Each structure stands twice: as C-alpha cells, then as structure tokens.
CSV table of C-alpha atoms in Angstrom, one decimal:
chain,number,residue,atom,x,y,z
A,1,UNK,CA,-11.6,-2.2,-15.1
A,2,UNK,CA,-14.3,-4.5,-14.0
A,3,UNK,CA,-15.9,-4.4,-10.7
A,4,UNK,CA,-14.9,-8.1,-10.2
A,5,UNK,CA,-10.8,-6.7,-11.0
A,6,UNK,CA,-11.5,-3.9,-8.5
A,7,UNK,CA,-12.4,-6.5,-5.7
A,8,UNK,CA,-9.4,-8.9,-6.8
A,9,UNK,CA,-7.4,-6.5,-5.9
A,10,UNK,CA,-9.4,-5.4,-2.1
A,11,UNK,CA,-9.4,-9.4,-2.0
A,12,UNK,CA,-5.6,-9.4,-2.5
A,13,UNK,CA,-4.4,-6.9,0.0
A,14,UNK,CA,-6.9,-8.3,2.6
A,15,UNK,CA,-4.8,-11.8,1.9
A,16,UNK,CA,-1.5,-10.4,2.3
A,17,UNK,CA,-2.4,-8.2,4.8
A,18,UNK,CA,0.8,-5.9,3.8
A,19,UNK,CA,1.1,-3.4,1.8
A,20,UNK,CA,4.7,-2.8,0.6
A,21,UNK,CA,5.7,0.3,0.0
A,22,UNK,CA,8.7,2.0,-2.1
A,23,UNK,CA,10.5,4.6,-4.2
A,24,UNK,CA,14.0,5.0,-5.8
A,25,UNK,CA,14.9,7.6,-8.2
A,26,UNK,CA,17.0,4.5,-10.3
A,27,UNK,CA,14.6,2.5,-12.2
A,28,UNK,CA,16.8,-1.1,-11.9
A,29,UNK,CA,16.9,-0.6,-8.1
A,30,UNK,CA,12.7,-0.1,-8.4
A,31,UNK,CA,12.7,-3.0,-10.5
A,32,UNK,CA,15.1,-5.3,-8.1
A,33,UNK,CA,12.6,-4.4,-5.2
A,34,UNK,CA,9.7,-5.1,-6.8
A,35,UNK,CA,11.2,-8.6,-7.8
A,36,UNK,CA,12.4,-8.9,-4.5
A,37,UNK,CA,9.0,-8.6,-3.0
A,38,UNK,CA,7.1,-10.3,-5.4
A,39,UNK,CA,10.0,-13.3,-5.0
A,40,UNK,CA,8.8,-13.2,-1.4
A,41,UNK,CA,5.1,-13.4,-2.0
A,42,UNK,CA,3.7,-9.9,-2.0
A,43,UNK,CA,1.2,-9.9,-5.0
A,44,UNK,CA,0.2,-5.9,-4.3
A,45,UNK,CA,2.5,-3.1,-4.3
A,46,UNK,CA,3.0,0.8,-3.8
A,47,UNK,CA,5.5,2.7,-5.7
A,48,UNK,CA,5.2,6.3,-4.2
A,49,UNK,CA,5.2,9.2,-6.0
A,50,UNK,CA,8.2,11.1,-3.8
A,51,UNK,CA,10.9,12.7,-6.8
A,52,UNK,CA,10.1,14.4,-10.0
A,53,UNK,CA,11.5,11.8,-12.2
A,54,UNK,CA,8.7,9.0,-10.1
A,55,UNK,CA,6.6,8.9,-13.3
A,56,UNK,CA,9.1,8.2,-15.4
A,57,UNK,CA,10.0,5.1,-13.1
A,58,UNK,CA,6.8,3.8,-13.0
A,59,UNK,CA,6.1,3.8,-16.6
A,60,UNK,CA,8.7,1.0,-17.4
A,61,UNK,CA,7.9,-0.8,-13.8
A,62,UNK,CA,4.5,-1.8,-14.7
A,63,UNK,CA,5.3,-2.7,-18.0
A,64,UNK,CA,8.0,-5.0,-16.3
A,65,UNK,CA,5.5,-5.8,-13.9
A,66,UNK,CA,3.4,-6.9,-16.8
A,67,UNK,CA,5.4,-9.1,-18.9
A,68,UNK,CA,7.0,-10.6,-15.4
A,69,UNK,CA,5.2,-11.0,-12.4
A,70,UNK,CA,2.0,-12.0,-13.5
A,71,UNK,CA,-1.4,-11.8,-10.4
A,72,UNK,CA,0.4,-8.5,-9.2
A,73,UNK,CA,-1.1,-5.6,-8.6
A,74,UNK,CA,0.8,-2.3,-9.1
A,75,UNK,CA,-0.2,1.2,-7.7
A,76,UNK,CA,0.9,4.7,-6.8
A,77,UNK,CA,0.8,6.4,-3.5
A,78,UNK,CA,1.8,9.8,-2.3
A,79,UNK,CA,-0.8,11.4,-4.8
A,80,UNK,CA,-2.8,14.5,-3.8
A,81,UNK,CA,-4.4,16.3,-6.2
A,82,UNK,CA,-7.0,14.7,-9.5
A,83,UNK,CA,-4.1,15.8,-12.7
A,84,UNK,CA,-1.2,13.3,-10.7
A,85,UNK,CA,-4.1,10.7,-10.1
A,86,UNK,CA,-5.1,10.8,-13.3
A,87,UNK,CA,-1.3,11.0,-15.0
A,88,UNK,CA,-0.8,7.5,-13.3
A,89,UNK,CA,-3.4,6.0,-13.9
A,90,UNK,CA,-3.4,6.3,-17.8
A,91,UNK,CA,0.2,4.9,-17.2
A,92,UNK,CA,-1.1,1.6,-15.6
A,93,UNK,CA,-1.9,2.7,-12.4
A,94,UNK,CA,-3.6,-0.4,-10.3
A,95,UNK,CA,-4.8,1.8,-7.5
A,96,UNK,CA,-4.1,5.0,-5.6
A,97,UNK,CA,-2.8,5.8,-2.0
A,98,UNK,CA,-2.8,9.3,-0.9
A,99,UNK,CA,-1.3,11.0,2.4
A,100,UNK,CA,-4.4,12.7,2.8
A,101,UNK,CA,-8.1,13.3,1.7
A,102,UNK,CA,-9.0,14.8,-1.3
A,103,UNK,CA,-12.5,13.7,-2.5
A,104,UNK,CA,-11.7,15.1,-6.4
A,105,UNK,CA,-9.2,12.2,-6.7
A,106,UNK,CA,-11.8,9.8,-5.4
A,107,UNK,CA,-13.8,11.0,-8.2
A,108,UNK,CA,-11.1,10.3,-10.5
A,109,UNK,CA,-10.4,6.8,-9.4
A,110,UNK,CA,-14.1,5.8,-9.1
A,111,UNK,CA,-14.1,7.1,-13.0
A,112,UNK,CA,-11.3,5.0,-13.7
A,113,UNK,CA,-12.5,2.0,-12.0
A,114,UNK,CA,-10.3,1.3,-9.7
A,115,UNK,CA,-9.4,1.2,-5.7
A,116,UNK,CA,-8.9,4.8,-3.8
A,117,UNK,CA,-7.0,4.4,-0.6
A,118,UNK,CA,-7.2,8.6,0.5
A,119,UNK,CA,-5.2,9.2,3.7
A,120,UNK,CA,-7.0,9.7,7.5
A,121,UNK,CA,-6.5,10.8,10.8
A,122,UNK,CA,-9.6,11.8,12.3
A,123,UNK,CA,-13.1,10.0,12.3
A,124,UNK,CA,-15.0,12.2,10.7
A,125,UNK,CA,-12.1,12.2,7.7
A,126,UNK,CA,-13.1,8.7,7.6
A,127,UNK,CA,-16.8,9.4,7.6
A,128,UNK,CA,-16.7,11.9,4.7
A,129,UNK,CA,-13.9,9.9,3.0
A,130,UNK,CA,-16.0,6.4,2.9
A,131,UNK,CA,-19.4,8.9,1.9
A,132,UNK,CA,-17.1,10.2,-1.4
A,133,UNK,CA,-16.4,6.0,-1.8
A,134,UNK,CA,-13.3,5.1,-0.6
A,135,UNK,CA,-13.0,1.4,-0.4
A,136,UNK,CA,-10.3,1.3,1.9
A,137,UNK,CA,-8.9,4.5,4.3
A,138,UNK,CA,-5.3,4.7,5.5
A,139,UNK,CA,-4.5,5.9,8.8
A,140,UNK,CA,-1.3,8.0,8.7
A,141,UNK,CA,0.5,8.5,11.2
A,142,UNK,CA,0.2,5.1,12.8
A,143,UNK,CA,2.6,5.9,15.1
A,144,UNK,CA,1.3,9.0,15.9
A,145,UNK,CA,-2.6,7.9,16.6
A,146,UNK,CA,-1.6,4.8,17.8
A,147,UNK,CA,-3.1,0.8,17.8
A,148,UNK,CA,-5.8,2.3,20.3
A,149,UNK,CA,-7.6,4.5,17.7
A,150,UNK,CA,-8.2,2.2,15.3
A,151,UNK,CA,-9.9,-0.2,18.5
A,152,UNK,CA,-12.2,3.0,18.9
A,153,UNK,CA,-12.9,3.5,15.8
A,154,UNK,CA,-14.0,0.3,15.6
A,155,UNK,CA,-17.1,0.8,17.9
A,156,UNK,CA,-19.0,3.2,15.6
A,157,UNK,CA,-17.8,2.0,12.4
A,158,UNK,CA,-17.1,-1.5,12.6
A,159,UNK,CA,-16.8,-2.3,9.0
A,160,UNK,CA,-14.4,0.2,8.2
A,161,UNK,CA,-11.5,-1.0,6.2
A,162,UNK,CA,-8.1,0.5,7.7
A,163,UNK,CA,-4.7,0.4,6.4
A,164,UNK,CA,-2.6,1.4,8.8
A,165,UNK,CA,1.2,3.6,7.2
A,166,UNK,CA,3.4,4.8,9.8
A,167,UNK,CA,5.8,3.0,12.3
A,168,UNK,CA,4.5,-0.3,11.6
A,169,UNK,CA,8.1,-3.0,12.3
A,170,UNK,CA,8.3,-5.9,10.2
A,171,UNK,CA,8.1,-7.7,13.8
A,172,UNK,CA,5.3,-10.4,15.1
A,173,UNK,CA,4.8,-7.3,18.6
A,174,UNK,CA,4.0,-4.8,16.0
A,175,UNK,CA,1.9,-6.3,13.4
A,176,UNK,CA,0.2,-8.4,16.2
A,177,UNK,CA,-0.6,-4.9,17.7
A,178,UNK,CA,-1.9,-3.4,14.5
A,179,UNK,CA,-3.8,-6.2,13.6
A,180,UNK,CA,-5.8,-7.2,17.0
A,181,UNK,CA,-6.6,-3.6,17.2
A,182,UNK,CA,-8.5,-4.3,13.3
A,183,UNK,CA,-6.5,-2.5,11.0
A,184,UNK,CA,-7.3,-4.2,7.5
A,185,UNK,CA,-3.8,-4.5,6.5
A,186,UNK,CA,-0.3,-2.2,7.3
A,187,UNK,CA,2.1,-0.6,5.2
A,188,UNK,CA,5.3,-1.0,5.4
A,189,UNK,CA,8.2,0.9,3.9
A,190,UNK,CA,12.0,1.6,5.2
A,191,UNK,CA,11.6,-1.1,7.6
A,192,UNK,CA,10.7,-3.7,5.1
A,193,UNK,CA,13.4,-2.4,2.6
A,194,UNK,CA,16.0,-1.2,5.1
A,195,UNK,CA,18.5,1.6,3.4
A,196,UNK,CA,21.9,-0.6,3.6
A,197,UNK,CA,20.2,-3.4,2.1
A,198,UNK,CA,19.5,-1.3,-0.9
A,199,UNK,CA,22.7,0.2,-0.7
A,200,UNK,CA,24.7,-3.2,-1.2
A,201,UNK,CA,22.1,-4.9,-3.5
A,202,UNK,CA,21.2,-7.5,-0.9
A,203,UNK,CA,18.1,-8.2,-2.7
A,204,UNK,CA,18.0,-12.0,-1.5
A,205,UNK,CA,17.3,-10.7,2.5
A,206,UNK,CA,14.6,-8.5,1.1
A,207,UNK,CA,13.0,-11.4,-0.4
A,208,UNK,CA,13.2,-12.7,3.3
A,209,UNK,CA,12.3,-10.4,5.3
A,210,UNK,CA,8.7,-9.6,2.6
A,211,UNK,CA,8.7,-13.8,3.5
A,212,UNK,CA,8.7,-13.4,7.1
A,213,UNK,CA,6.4,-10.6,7.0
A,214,UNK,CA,3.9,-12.0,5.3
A,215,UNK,CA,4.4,-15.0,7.5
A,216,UNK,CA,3.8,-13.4,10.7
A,217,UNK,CA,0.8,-11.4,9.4
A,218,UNK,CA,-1.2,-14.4,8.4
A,219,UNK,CA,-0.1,-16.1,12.0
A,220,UNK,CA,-1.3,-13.4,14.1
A,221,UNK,CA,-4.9,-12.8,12.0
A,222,UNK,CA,-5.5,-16.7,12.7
A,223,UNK,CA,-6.0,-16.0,16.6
C-alpha cells in the first residue's frame, strides 16, 4: 500500500467524520449492513473482530466489498495482539482499530502499510502511542472520559487526531458535543445499527439513519 492510499484513507474518515462500526456472526446480515451503510454514504468501515467465526466473515466481506462498493475502505477493529493483526490483514485488511495499546501491532501495520488506530484513555497512552506511529488514537470509553478530555487534551497536543468509540448517539447534541470538543471523527456502533432493525431486516432505515449521520456531522464541523 502506498503512502498516498494510506492518506486516502486518513483523508476519508476525516470527510465522513464517522466511523461505522459492526459485527454479526451471519455473513449476509454483515453484507446487508455494509450495503446499507455504504447506500447511505459511509465510504470507511469497521467490522470488529468480536466471535470466533469473525475471520471467516470478513474474508468474503471484503471480497464483496471489492467487486461492489468501489472508494470503500474496509478494516478490522477489536484486534489486540500482532498474529490477529497480521491474520487480517493478509485477508484484505484496510486498517486496524484496537481497544487498546499495543505498540507490536503498530509495528505490524506500519510493515504492512497501512493505518493503526490503537485504543487510549490516558495522555501519556496517547504520547507513547503517537511515538510507536499511530496515525490516528481512539479514545475508549467516550462516555466514560467524557467530551471535556479530549478539550484538554487538546492544549498540549493540539494536532492529535482523536476518534472518539463509546456512547457517541447518532443525534446533532452528541456529535456536536464530540466534535466542538475536537475529536477527529466518532464511532458509532449499536446506535447507528439499532438491534431490532437488524432483527427485522429494515435495512432501508439503516441506510437513513448512516444518511442523517453523516449529515449532521458535516453540519456541526462547518461552525
């Protein structure tokens, strides 16, 4: 992967400013989200690694993803140790999300060529994190740390790129929250893909509420 592919895809999520994320055990309910999100206008994507079977989901996803939704990218989150890094990345991997920090799967992704996005909740995990070359640092638990942690860390490292997992609501309040406070972009999970939703293959309001989401995000970022 080329450094100019690596930026695309920093470029991309800075754009949507949400990161979607998702796992089923069933791949043609993965496959129906992704669509569903992708339908809606998300062009970047985590499928997180949460069952034993998740490889074996993601595998045919990104081939899907491929041959059907061309300009998306496709990664993994919920990764914490260099063998499951590198597992998923030789199976199409676009970038990697982890819970927490662990500087060996850094080194893997930065082999590889592509984004590492290692999971944070203090600021010297965010120091030492950035120093092993993360591009981009997630804050987890948002809703735990709270919009007022990101505003101080802010002061001493003001170019710090913060994606903010945890408690974030598909709702203008809570992204304009996030997103004056400086976070980089949010993910969002069970709120974005509700569990009855899923349940009853309502698909169509996914696409809606990734629309609206996306919507709001680039209308509170403009003030």
């Amino acid at each position: 992967m080329t450094q100019n592919k690596k930026e695309a895809i920093l470029q991309t999520l800075q754009h949507d400013g949400i990161l979607p994320l998702f796992y089923h055990p069933d791949f043609e309910v993965a496959k129906a989200v992704l669509k569903a999100a992708y339908d809606g206008g998300s062009r970047i994507f985590e499928f997180t690694n949460r069952g034993e079977g998740a490889l074996e989901v993601f595998k045919p996803l990104v081939a899907y993803a491929k041959a059907e939704l061309p300009g998306l990218w496709l990664g993994i989150g919920t990764v914490y140790d260099a063998l499951t890094a590198k597992v998923f990345i030789d199976n199409g991997a676009d970038f990697v999300v982890q819970p927490i920090f662990n500087a060996a799967v850094g080194t893997v992704c930065q082999e590889a060529g592509i984004p590492w996005f290692p999971g944070v909740s203090t600021l010297t995990e965010i120091y030492n994190a950035r120093l092993s070359g993360a591009d981009i640092v997630k804050l987890f638990p948002g809703d735990v740390l709270g919009s007022k942690f990101i505003k101080a860390i802010k002061g001493p490292m003001s170019d710090a790129r913060i994606v903010v997992t945890g408690g974030v609501k598909p709702t203008h309040e809570s992204l304009k929250e996030w997103f004056d406070a400086g976070a980089y972009a949010v993910g969002l999970g069970s709120n974005l893909f509700p569990k009855d939703l899923i349940e009853t293959g309502n698909f169509e309001q996914i696409t809606g509420l990734v629309r609206d989401s996306l919507a709001i995000a680039a209308n509170v970022r403009q003030r």
